[in-house]
mmCIF file of C-alpha atoms and ligand atoms in Angstrom:
data_model
loop_
_atom_site.group_PDB
_atom_site.id
_atom_site.type_symbol
_atom_site.label_atom_id
_atom_site.label_comp_id
_atom_site.label_asym_id
_atom_site.label_seq_id
_atom_site.Cartn_x
_atom_site.Cartn_y
_atom_site.Cartn_z
ATOM 1 C CA MET A 1 -9.186 -22.420 15.926
ATOM 2 C CA SER A 2 -7.073 -19.439 17.491
ATOM 3 C CA ALA A 3 -4.656 -17.946 14.942
ATOM 4 C CA LEU A 4 -2.062 -17.569 17.569
ATOM 5 C CA THR A 5 -1.730 -19.175 21.193
ATOM 6 C CA VAL A 6 0.863 -18.028 23.651
ATOM 7 C CA THR A 7 1.321 -20.078 26.802
ATOM 8 C CA ASP A 8 3.196 -19.103 29.843
ATOM 9 C CA LEU A 9 5.829 -17.175 27.902
ATOM 10 C CA THR A 10 8.756 -16.036 29.945
ATOM 11 C CA VAL A 11 11.815 -14.095 28.492
ATOM 12 C CA ASP A 12 14.958 -13.532 30.779
ATOM 13 C CA TYR A 13 17.773 -11.417 29.728
ATOM 14 C CA HIS A 14 21.276 -11.968 31.088
ATOM 15 C CA GLN A 15 22.739 -8.827 32.566
ATOM 16 C CA ARG A 16 26.453 -7.672 32.507
ATOM 17 C CA GLY A 17 27.997 -8.917 35.726
ATOM 18 C CA GLY A 18 25.642 -11.568 36.261
ATOM 19 C CA GLY A 19 22.078 -11.616 37.324
ATOM 20 C CA ARG A 20 18.850 -11.852 35.014
ATOM 21 C CA LEU A 21 16.268 -9.487 34.122
ATOM 22 C CA ARG A 22 12.896 -11.080 33.639
ATOM 23 C CA ALA A 23 11.430 -9.029 30.718
ATOM 24 C CA VAL A 24 8.295 -11.081 30.216
ATOM 25 C CA ASP A 25 6.881 -13.096 32.952
ATOM 26 C CA GLY A 26 4.338 -15.930 32.393
ATOM 27 C CA LEU A 27 2.324 -14.378 29.428
ATOM 28 C CA SER A 28 -0.499 -16.175 28.143
ATOM 29 C CA PHE A 29 -3.172 -15.207 25.468
ATOM 30 C CA GLU A 30 -4.973 -16.302 22.594
ATOM 31 C CA LEU A 31 -5.518 -14.273 19.281
ATOM 32 C CA GLU A 32 -8.468 -15.272 17.026
ATOM 33 C CA PRO A 33 -8.880 -14.591 13.104
ATOM 34 C CA GLY A 34 -10.483 -11.175 12.509
ATOM 35 C CA GLN A 35 -9.526 -10.104 16.194
ATOM 36 C CA THR A 36 -7.415 -7.122 17.162
ATOM 37 C CA LEU A 37 -5.829 -7.358 20.524
ATOM 38 C CA ALA A 38 -4.077 -4.288 21.873
ATOM 39 C CA LEU A 39 -0.975 -4.698 24.019
ATOM 40 C CA VAL A 40 -0.442 -1.622 26.007
ATOM 41 C CA GLY A 41 2.153 -0.491 28.327
ATOM 42 C CA GLU A 42 4.951 2.259 28.731
ATOM 43 C CA SER A 43 8.458 1.759 27.699
ATOM 44 C CA GLY A 44 10.151 -0.930 29.846
ATOM 45 C CA SER A 45 6.821 -2.765 30.283
ATOM 46 C CA GLY A 46 8.172 -5.655 28.196
ATOM 47 C CA LYS A 47 5.896 -5.231 25.132
ATOM 48 C CA SER A 48 8.776 -4.974 22.799
ATOM 49 C CA THR A 49 10.119 -7.977 23.953
ATOM 50 C CA VAL A 50 6.967 -9.817 23.416
ATOM 51 C CA VAL A 51 7.148 -8.549 19.766
ATOM 52 C CA ARG A 52 10.582 -9.648 19.309
ATOM 53 C CA THR A 53 10.092 -12.942 20.840
ATOM 54 C CA LEU A 54 6.918 -13.558 18.784
ATOM 55 C CA SER A 55 9.016 -12.550 15.637
ATOM 56 C CA ARG A 56 11.686 -15.051 16.840
ATOM 57 C CA PHE A 57 14.338 -12.338 17.101
ATOM 58 C CA VAL A 58 14.710 -13.341 20.669
ATOM 59 C CA LYS A 59 14.476 -16.875 22.124
ATOM 60 C CA PRO A 60 11.947 -17.486 24.932
ATOM 61 C CA SER A 61 13.407 -18.901 28.346
ATOM 62 C CA SER A 62 10.255 -20.839 28.643
ATOM 63 C CA GLY A 63 6.609 -21.159 27.333
ATOM 64 C CA ARG A 64 4.930 -21.923 24.159
ATOM 65 C CA ILE A 65 3.955 -20.013 20.940
ATOM 66 C CA ALA A 66 1.697 -21.811 18.557
ATOM 67 C CA LEU A 67 0.254 -20.764 15.270
ATOM 68 C CA GLY A 68 -3.221 -22.096 14.266
ATOM 69 C CA GLY A 69 -3.930 -23.384 10.876
ATOM 70 C CA ASP A 70 -3.496 -26.621 8.883
ATOM 71 C CA ALA A 71 -0.565 -25.245 7.075
ATOM 72 C CA ALA A 72 1.470 -24.382 10.215
ATOM 73 C CA GLN A 73 0.767 -27.839 11.675
ATOM 74 C CA ASP A 74 1.646 -29.577 8.462
ATOM 75 C CA ALA A 75 4.883 -27.667 8.282
ATOM 76 C CA ALA A 76 5.808 -28.568 11.868
ATOM 77 C CA ARG A 77 5.573 -32.189 10.976
ATOM 78 C CA ARG A 78 7.839 -31.704 7.982
ATOM 79 C CA GLY A 79 10.692 -30.640 9.956
ATOM 80 C CA ARG A 80 12.356 -27.557 11.460
ATOM 81 C CA ARG A 81 13.277 -25.905 8.279
ATOM 82 C CA ALA A 82 9.572 -26.104 6.945
ATOM 83 C CA GLU A 83 8.359 -24.899 10.307
ATOM 84 C CA ARG A 84 10.598 -21.981 10.419
ATOM 85 C CA ARG A 85 9.572 -20.967 6.773
ATOM 86 C CA ALA A 86 5.775 -21.479 7.464
ATOM 87 C CA TYR A 87 6.153 -19.516 10.836
ATOM 88 C CA HIS A 88 7.712 -16.464 9.071
ATOM 89 C CA LYS A 89 5.080 -16.800 6.101
ATOM 90 C CA THR A 90 2.016 -16.926 8.701
ATOM 91 C CA LEU A 91 3.203 -14.141 11.090
ATOM 92 C CA GLN A 92 4.404 -10.943 9.675
ATOM 93 C CA LEU A 93 5.556 -7.728 11.534
ATOM 94 C CA VAL A 94 5.159 -4.171 10.661
ATOM 95 C CA PHE A 95 7.959 -2.234 12.215
ATOM 96 C CA GLN A 96 7.675 0.987 14.179
ATOM 97 C CA ASP A 97 10.170 3.109 12.037
ATOM 98 C CA PRO A 98 8.969 3.296 8.334
ATOM 99 C CA PHE A 99 12.135 5.216 7.548
ATOM 100 C CA ALA A 100 14.589 2.551 8.784
ATOM 101 C CA SER A 101 12.562 -0.568 7.656
ATOM 102 C CA LEU A 102 12.974 0.054 3.916
ATOM 103 C CA ASN A 103 16.475 -0.035 2.238
ATOM 104 C CA PRO A 104 17.121 3.308 0.575
ATOM 105 C CA MET A 105 19.000 1.608 -2.297
ATOM 106 C CA HIS A 106 16.116 -0.385 -3.697
ATOM 107 C CA THR A 107 12.742 0.518 -5.337
ATOM 108 C CA VAL A 108 9.474 -0.220 -3.785
ATOM 109 C CA ALA A 109 9.050 -2.919 -6.329
ATOM 110 C CA HIS A 110 12.084 -4.685 -5.199
ATOM 111 C CA HIS A 111 10.876 -4.667 -1.618
ATOM 112 C CA LEU A 112 7.711 -6.387 -2.581
ATOM 113 C CA ARG A 113 9.109 -8.766 -4.908
ATOM 114 C CA ARG A 114 11.401 -10.464 -2.453
ATOM 115 C CA PRO A 115 8.707 -11.701 -0.051
ATOM 116 C CA LEU A 116 6.486 -12.752 -2.965
ATOM 117 C CA LEU A 117 9.526 -14.757 -4.327
ATOM 118 C CA LEU A 118 10.473 -16.315 -1.006
ATOM 119 C CA HIS A 119 7.020 -17.259 0.244
ATOM 120 C CA GLY A 120 4.536 -16.739 -2.567
ATOM 121 C CA ASP A 121 3.613 -18.961 -5.363
ATOM 122 C CA HIS A 122 4.442 -16.274 -7.952
ATOM 123 C CA ARG A 123 6.526 -17.069 -10.829
ATOM 124 C CA ARG A 124 9.095 -14.413 -12.144
ATOM 125 C CA GLY A 125 7.868 -12.006 -14.834
ATOM 126 C CA ALA A 126 4.342 -10.632 -15.515
ATOM 127 C CA GLN A 127 2.696 -12.622 -12.740
ATOM 128 C CA LEU A 128 5.091 -11.349 -10.196
ATOM 129 C CA GLU A 129 4.835 -7.645 -11.177
ATOM 130 C CA ALA A 130 1.029 -8.035 -11.291
ATOM 131 C CA ALA A 131 1.225 -9.317 -7.798
ATOM 132 C CA VAL A 132 3.348 -6.305 -6.723
ATOM 133 C CA LEU A 133 0.902 -3.821 -8.117
ATOM 134 C CA ASP A 134 -2.113 -5.511 -6.419
ATOM 135 C CA LEU A 135 -0.313 -5.191 -3.085
ATOM 136 C CA LEU A 136 0.172 -1.544 -3.585
ATOM 137 C CA ARG A 137 -3.378 -1.015 -4.429
ATOM 138 C CA SER A 138 -4.375 -3.076 -1.489
ATOM 139 C CA VAL A 139 -2.711 -0.424 0.603
ATOM 140 C CA ASN A 140 -4.112 2.560 -1.404
ATOM 141 C CA LEU A 141 -0.934 3.480 -3.065
ATOM 142 C CA THR A 142 -1.824 4.700 -6.577
ATOM 143 C CA PRO A 143 -1.041 4.987 -9.426
ATOM 144 C CA ALA A 144 0.711 1.650 -8.537
ATOM 145 C CA GLN A 145 3.121 1.553 -11.576
ATOM 146 C CA ASP A 146 4.462 4.945 -10.494
ATOM 147 C CA VAL A 147 4.884 4.039 -6.850
ATOM 148 C CA ALA A 148 6.436 0.803 -7.705
ATOM 149 C CA ARG A 149 9.503 2.345 -9.468
ATOM 150 C CA LYS A 150 10.158 5.069 -6.725
ATOM 151 C CA HIS A 151 12.761 4.780 -3.910
ATOM 152 C CA PRO A 152 11.959 5.175 -0.257
ATOM 153 C CA HIS A 153 13.236 8.868 0.061
ATOM 154 C CA GLU A 154 10.767 9.714 -2.751
ATOM 155 C CA LEU A 155 7.865 8.801 -0.348
ATOM 156 C CA SER A 156 6.306 10.412 2.662
ATOM 157 C CA GLY A 157 6.432 8.627 6.026
ATOM 158 C CA GLY A 158 2.845 7.586 5.619
ATOM 159 C CA GLN A 159 3.658 6.222 2.175
ATOM 160 C CA ARG A 160 6.590 4.243 3.331
ATOM 161 C CA GLN A 161 4.360 2.756 6.186
ATOM 162 C CA ARG A 162 1.975 1.716 3.517
ATOM 163 C CA VAL A 163 4.708 0.095 1.755
ATOM 164 C CA ALA A 164 5.958 -1.719 4.729
ATOM 165 C CA ILE A 165 2.374 -3.058 5.356
ATOM 166 C CA ALA A 166 2.200 -4.142 1.670
ATOM 167 C CA ARG A 167 5.511 -6.008 2.287
ATOM 168 C CA ALA A 168 3.977 -7.761 5.321
ATOM 169 C CA LEU A 169 1.078 -8.981 3.369
ATOM 170 C CA ALA A 170 2.981 -10.353 0.553
ATOM 171 C CA THR A 171 3.256 -13.593 2.412
ATOM 172 C CA ASN A 172 -0.329 -13.665 2.832
ATOM 173 C CA PRO A 173 -0.087 -13.897 6.535
ATOM 174 C CA LYS A 174 -2.563 -14.919 9.290
ATOM 175 C CA VAL A 175 -1.160 -13.060 12.001
ATOM 176 C CA LEU A 176 0.135 -9.298 11.901
ATOM 177 C CA LEU A 177 2.215 -7.899 14.715
ATOM 178 C CA ALA A 178 1.856 -4.075 14.529
ATOM 179 C CA ASP A 179 4.675 -2.586 16.665
ATOM 180 C CA GLU A 180 3.825 1.101 17.488
ATOM 181 C CA PRO A 181 2.973 1.331 13.662
ATOM 182 C CA VAL A 182 2.123 5.014 13.812
ATOM 183 C CA SER A 183 4.166 6.379 16.742
ATOM 184 C CA MET A 184 6.924 7.992 14.111
ATOM 185 C CA LEU A 185 4.306 9.415 11.812
ATOM 186 C CA ASP A 186 2.449 12.803 11.730
ATOM 187 C CA VAL A 187 -0.566 13.027 13.813
ATOM 188 C CA SER A 188 -2.703 13.920 10.950
ATOM 189 C CA ILE A 189 -2.021 10.590 9.184
ATOM 190 C CA ARG A 190 -1.981 8.199 12.061
ATOM 191 C CA LEU A 191 -5.656 7.555 11.963
ATOM 192 C CA GLU A 192 -5.519 6.815 8.228
ATOM 193 C CA ILE A 193 -2.813 4.007 8.817
ATOM 194 C CA LEU A 194 -4.710 2.607 11.726
ATOM 195 C CA GLY A 195 -7.959 2.661 9.745
ATOM 196 C CA LEU A 196 -6.154 0.931 6.694
ATOM 197 C CA LEU A 197 -4.932 -1.872 9.102
ATOM 198 C CA ASP A 198 -8.269 -2.268 10.520
ATOM 199 C CA ARG A 199 -9.797 -2.624 7.068
ATOM 200 C CA LEU A 200 -7.124 -5.218 5.948
ATOM 201 C CA LYS A 201 -7.780 -7.206 9.141
ATOM 202 C CA ARG A 202 -11.474 -7.418 8.252
ATOM 203 C CA ASP A 203 -10.940 -8.049 4.545
ATOM 204 C CA ARG A 204 -8.337 -10.864 5.132
ATOM 205 C CA ASP A 205 -9.603 -12.014 8.261
ATOM 206 C CA LEU A 206 -6.161 -11.243 9.863
ATOM 207 C CA ALA A 207 -5.428 -11.626 13.583
ATOM 208 C CA LEU A 208 -3.736 -8.240 14.638
ATOM 209 C CA LEU A 209 -1.653 -7.716 17.690
ATOM 210 C CA TYR A 210 -1.624 -3.870 17.951
ATOM 211 C CA VAL A 211 1.317 -2.880 20.312
ATOM 212 C CA THR A 212 1.088 0.682 21.605
ATOM 213 C CA HIS A 213 1.666 3.006 24.322
ATOM 214 C CA ASP A 214 -1.485 4.903 23.298
ATOM 215 C CA LEU A 215 -4.655 3.998 25.310
ATOM 216 C CA ALA A 216 -6.909 6.211 22.904
ATOM 217 C CA THR A 217 -6.012 4.281 19.699
ATOM 218 C CA ALA A 218 -5.978 0.977 21.559
ATOM 219 C CA ARG A 219 -9.700 1.601 22.607
ATOM 220 C CA HIS A 220 -10.649 2.567 19.129
ATOM 221 C CA PHE A 221 -9.050 0.107 17.031
ATOM 222 C CA SER A 222 -8.992 -3.273 19.366
ATOM 223 C CA SER A 223 -11.681 -5.261 20.782
ATOM 224 C CA GLN A 224 -9.612 -6.403 23.886
ATOM 225 C CA ILE A 225 -6.768 -4.783 25.634
ATOM 226 C CA MET A 226 -3.880 -6.295 27.626
ATOM 227 C CA VAL A 227 -1.871 -3.871 29.886
ATOM 228 C CA MET A 228 1.559 -4.813 30.687
ATOM 229 C CA TYR A 229 3.707 -3.413 33.476
ATOM 230 C CA ARG A 230 7.240 -4.659 34.191
ATOM 231 C CA GLY A 231 6.925 -7.845 32.347
ATOM 232 C CA GLU A 232 3.599 -9.137 33.421
ATOM 233 C CA VAL A 233 -0.025 -8.426 32.447
ATOM 234 C CA VAL A 234 -1.682 -6.434 35.134
ATOM 235 C CA GLU A 235 -5.091 -6.013 33.456
ATOM 236 C CA ARG A 236 -6.909 -7.447 30.359
ATOM 237 C CA GLY A 237 -10.638 -7.278 29.039
ATOM 238 C CA PRO A 238 -12.865 -5.758 26.636
ATOM 239 C CA SER A 239 -11.461 -2.380 25.544
ATOM 240 C CA ASP A 240 -14.432 -0.254 26.409
ATOM 241 C CA ARG A 241 -14.208 -1.786 29.941
ATOM 242 C CA VAL A 242 -10.742 -1.552 30.389
ATOM 243 C CA ILE A 243 -10.513 2.135 29.445
ATOM 244 C CA LEU A 244 -13.732 3.362 30.881
ATOM 245 C CA TYR A 245 -13.633 1.312 34.044
ATOM 246 C CA PRO A 246 -9.887 0.532 34.700
ATOM 247 C CA ALA A 247 -9.751 -1.900 37.529
ATOM 248 C CA HIS A 248 -5.745 -1.737 38.100
ATOM 249 C CA PRO A 249 -4.433 1.356 39.562
ATOM 250 C CA TYR A 250 -1.555 1.210 36.800
ATOM 251 C CA THR A 251 -4.370 1.377 34.110
ATOM 252 C CA GLN A 252 -6.166 4.113 36.003
ATOM 253 C CA MET A 253 -3.048 6.207 35.820
ATOM 254 C CA LEU A 254 -2.432 5.493 32.158
ATOM 255 C CA ALA A 255 -6.223 6.356 31.373
ATOM 256 C CA ALA A 256 -5.974 9.480 33.394
ATOM 257 C CA ALA A 257 -2.883 10.710 31.428
ATOM 258 C CA ALA A 258 -4.168 9.680 27.986
ATOM 259 C CA PRO A 259 -5.248 12.854 25.901
ATOM 260 C CA ASP A 260 -9.104 13.273 25.993
ATOM 261 C CA PRO A 261 -10.730 16.283 24.428
ATOM 262 C CA ALA A 262 -13.581 15.993 26.789
ATOM 263 C CA ARG A 263 -11.502 16.191 29.774
ATOM 264 C CA THR A 264 -11.984 19.389 31.797
ATOM 265 C CA ARG A 265 -9.016 21.586 32.678
ATOM 266 C CA ALA A 266 -9.145 20.326 36.299
ATOM 267 C CA GLN A 267 -8.809 16.768 35.166
ATOM 268 C CA SER A 268 -6.036 17.850 32.867
ATOM 269 C CA ALA A 269 -4.224 19.278 35.907
ATOM 270 C CA GLU A 270 -4.820 16.047 37.745
ATOM 271 C CA ALA A 271 -3.407 13.888 34.919
ATOM 272 C CA ARG A 272 -0.376 16.247 34.724
ATOM 273 C CA ALA A 273 0.172 15.589 38.635
ATOM 274 C CA GLN A 274 -0.200 11.935 38.002
ATOM 275 C CA ARG A 275 2.398 11.966 35.052
ATOM 276 C CA ILE A 276 4.857 13.685 37.428
ATOM 277 C CA ALA A 277 4.188 11.045 40.115
ATOM 278 C CA ARG A 278 4.776 8.329 37.462
ATOM 279 C CA ARG A 279 8.183 9.928 36.607
ATOM 280 C CA ASP A 280 9.090 10.061 40.282
ATOM 281 C CA GLY A 281 7.810 6.486 40.607
ATOM 282 C CA HIS A 282 10.321 5.387 38.027
ATOM 283 C CA GLY A 283 13.080 6.726 40.090
ATOM 284 C CA ALA A 284 11.689 4.986 43.208
ATOM 285 C CA GLU A 285 11.436 1.670 41.279
ATOM 286 C CA ARG A 286 15.195 2.039 40.348
ATOM 287 C CA ARG A 287 16.113 2.743 43.947
ATOM 288 C CA GLU A 288 13.971 -0.203 45.302
ATOM 289 C CA SER A 289 15.796 -3.469 44.792
ATOM 290 C CA ALA A 290 13.504 -5.778 46.559
ATOM 291 C CA LEU A 291 10.273 -5.753 44.640
ATOM 292 C CA ASP A 292 10.138 -9.355 43.682
ATOM 293 C CA GLY A 293 8.254 -10.688 46.696
ATOM 294 C CA GLY A 294 5.205 -8.388 46.186
ATOM 295 C CA CYS A 295 3.254 -6.330 43.810
ATOM 296 C CA ARG A 296 5.807 -4.767 41.015
ATOM 297 C CA PHE A 297 3.605 -1.595 41.095
ATOM 298 C CA ARG A 298 3.661 -0.854 44.681
ATOM 299 C CA SER A 299 6.287 1.779 44.650
ATOM 300 C CA ARG A 300 3.954 3.801 42.542
ATOM 301 C CA CYS A 301 0.677 2.835 43.807
ATOM 302 C CA PRO A 302 -1.436 5.164 45.931
ATOM 303 C CA PHE A 303 -3.283 2.405 47.403
ATOM 304 C CA ALA A 304 -0.413 0.112 48.536
ATOM 305 C CA MET A 305 -0.978 -1.965 51.407
ATOM 306 C CA ASP A 306 1.138 -4.071 53.637
ATOM 307 C CA VAL A 307 0.114 -7.302 51.883
ATOM 308 C CA CYS A 308 1.421 -5.602 48.552
ATOM 309 C CA ALA A 309 5.005 -5.751 49.665
ATOM 310 C CA THR A 310 4.981 -9.411 50.593
ATOM 311 C CA ARG A 311 2.720 -11.267 48.296
ATOM 312 C CA PRO A 312 2.185 -10.829 44.449
ATOM 313 C CA PRO A 313 -1.359 -10.649 43.533
ATOM 314 C CA ASP A 314 -3.009 -13.006 40.996
ATOM 315 C CA LEU A 315 -5.349 -12.070 38.049
ATOM 316 C CA PRO A 316 -8.811 -12.438 39.596
ATOM 317 C CA THR A 317 -12.017 -11.580 37.352
ATOM 318 C CA ALA A 318 -13.212 -8.174 38.157
ATOM 319 C CA GLU A 319 -16.236 -9.027 36.060
ATOM 320 C CA ALA A 320 -17.015 -11.337 33.123
ATOM 321 C CA GLY A 321 -13.904 -11.351 30.893
ATOM 322 C CA HIS A 322 -12.227 -8.500 32.685
ATOM 323 C CA VAL A 323 -9.360 -9.470 34.837
ATOM 324 C CA ALA A 324 -6.749 -7.210 36.885
ATOM 325 C CA ARG A 325 -3.843 -8.218 39.071
ATOM 326 C CA CYS A 326 -4.506 -6.247 42.332
ATOM 327 C CA TRP A 327 -5.045 -7.157 46.065
ATOM 328 C CA LEU A 328 -7.819 -4.544 45.996
ATOM 329 C CA LEU A 329 -9.869 -6.989 43.936
ATOM 330 C CA GLU A 330 -9.206 -10.296 45.640
ATOM 331 C CA PRO A 331 -9.578 -11.660 49.105
ATOM 332 C CA ARG A 332 -6.432 -10.970 51.115
ATOM 333 C CA PRO A 333 -4.466 -14.023 52.468
ATOM 334 C CA THR A 334 -5.536 -14.824 55.992
ATOM 335 C CA GLY A 335 -3.408 -12.818 58.611
ATOM 336 C CA ALA A 336 -2.299 -10.107 55.948
ATOM 337 C CA SER A 337 -2.791 -6.545 57.051
ATOM 338 C CA GLY A 338 -4.752 -4.130 54.687
ATOM 339 C CA ALA A 339 -3.253 -1.033 56.410
ATOM 340 C CA ALA A 340 -1.605 1.487 53.972
ATOM 341 C CA SER A 341 2.087 1.045 54.039
HETATM 342 FE FE1 SF4 B 401 -1.473 -1.175 44.362
HETATM 343 FE FE2 SF4 B 401 -1.551 -3.387 46.113
HETATM 344 FE FE3 SF4 B 401 -3.053 -3.326 43.905
HETATM 345 FE FE4 SF4 B 401 -0.378 -3.415 43.596
HETATM 346 S S1 SF4 B 401 -1.692 -4.920 44.672
HETATM 347 S S2 SF4 B 401 -1.676 -2.257 42.358
HETATM 348 S S3 SF4 B 401 0.299 -2.094 45.146
HETATM 349 S S4 SF4 B 401 -3.125 -1.918 45.580
#
C-alpha cells in the first residue's frame, strides 16, 4: 500500500486586484514506504506550494491527498479531529531553515518533548527523557545528555538540522517531507545530512519526499525524480534516466546548468550561456501574458514550434516509466504545423 497518494491536486492563489494564479496544476503521484521521490524545480515552479499543501498550511483548490496505513484510515472513520491528529502524526516536515525552525528560548530537550507528549505514547518522567535521548542518538547527536541541555544558539547549523530531523521523527511518522533540507547549510555538511536522511529512511521504512532545486543530490539520494515547471510536472522517471537522458527541454537545461566535476570547460561555458538564456527567459515569461493556451515553457524553449503556442502537450511515455510533457515526444495533432515559431 502506498504511504502517500496525491491525485489531481490543484492549488490556486487569489491575486490582489482579482484574478487567480494556478500554483499547482493537476499533480498526481504515489510514494511507497522506503522510497525517496525528488521533486525538482527552480523557484516559482510550485514545489514549495506542494509542500505547504501536503503539510496543510495551504488548502488545495481541488484534488485528493491520502495517507496509507490502517491508522490513518481508522482515524478518518473516527471524525475530523482524530483524522487531523493522525495526519500530522503520520506526515512530518523537515524545514529548510534550521535557524528559524527552533525557538531560541527553549532547550533541545524541550523541542523534542513536545511532539512526544502530543503524539507519542510516552508518559512524563524518566520514560519521556529516555525517548528524548534516543531521538538524539538516532540522528548522531552525542553525548545526548549534553546536547539535550543546550539551546539552539549553542549548536552549529548542521546540529540544528539534526535536532529538527529528530523532532520530525518524534511522532514516528510514515512520510517525511524534506523541503530543501540542506540548502542553508555549509557545503561540507550537506552530504552528511542527506546521508542521515537516507539511512533513517531505510531503517524506518519511511516514504521520503525530497524537495530541491539541486539535480545532483536528487539523482544521488532518490530513486525517482519529478521535475516541475510553473505548477505542472513536465518530466518524471527513474533518477538516472531523468538526469542522464532528460527528455524535456527544461530538464535538459537544468541538467546542463548543474555542477558536474567531469564537465569540460567548453561544456561549462555552454551551461553558463544556458543560465543566461534562462534568466532572460524569466523576463520573457513575465512579459508574455497569453501562455495558457500552449506549452508553459515555450518562451524559453529552443525547440518551440507552432503547435506549442496553441495546444498544451500531455505526459506521454518517453520509455518505460519515464514520461515528459513535450510535443517533441508525442504525435502532433492533425493539421498542426511543426515549423519553428
Ligand atoms: Fe518546447 Fe514545444 Fe516541447 Fe514545450 S512542447 S518543451 S515549447 S518543444
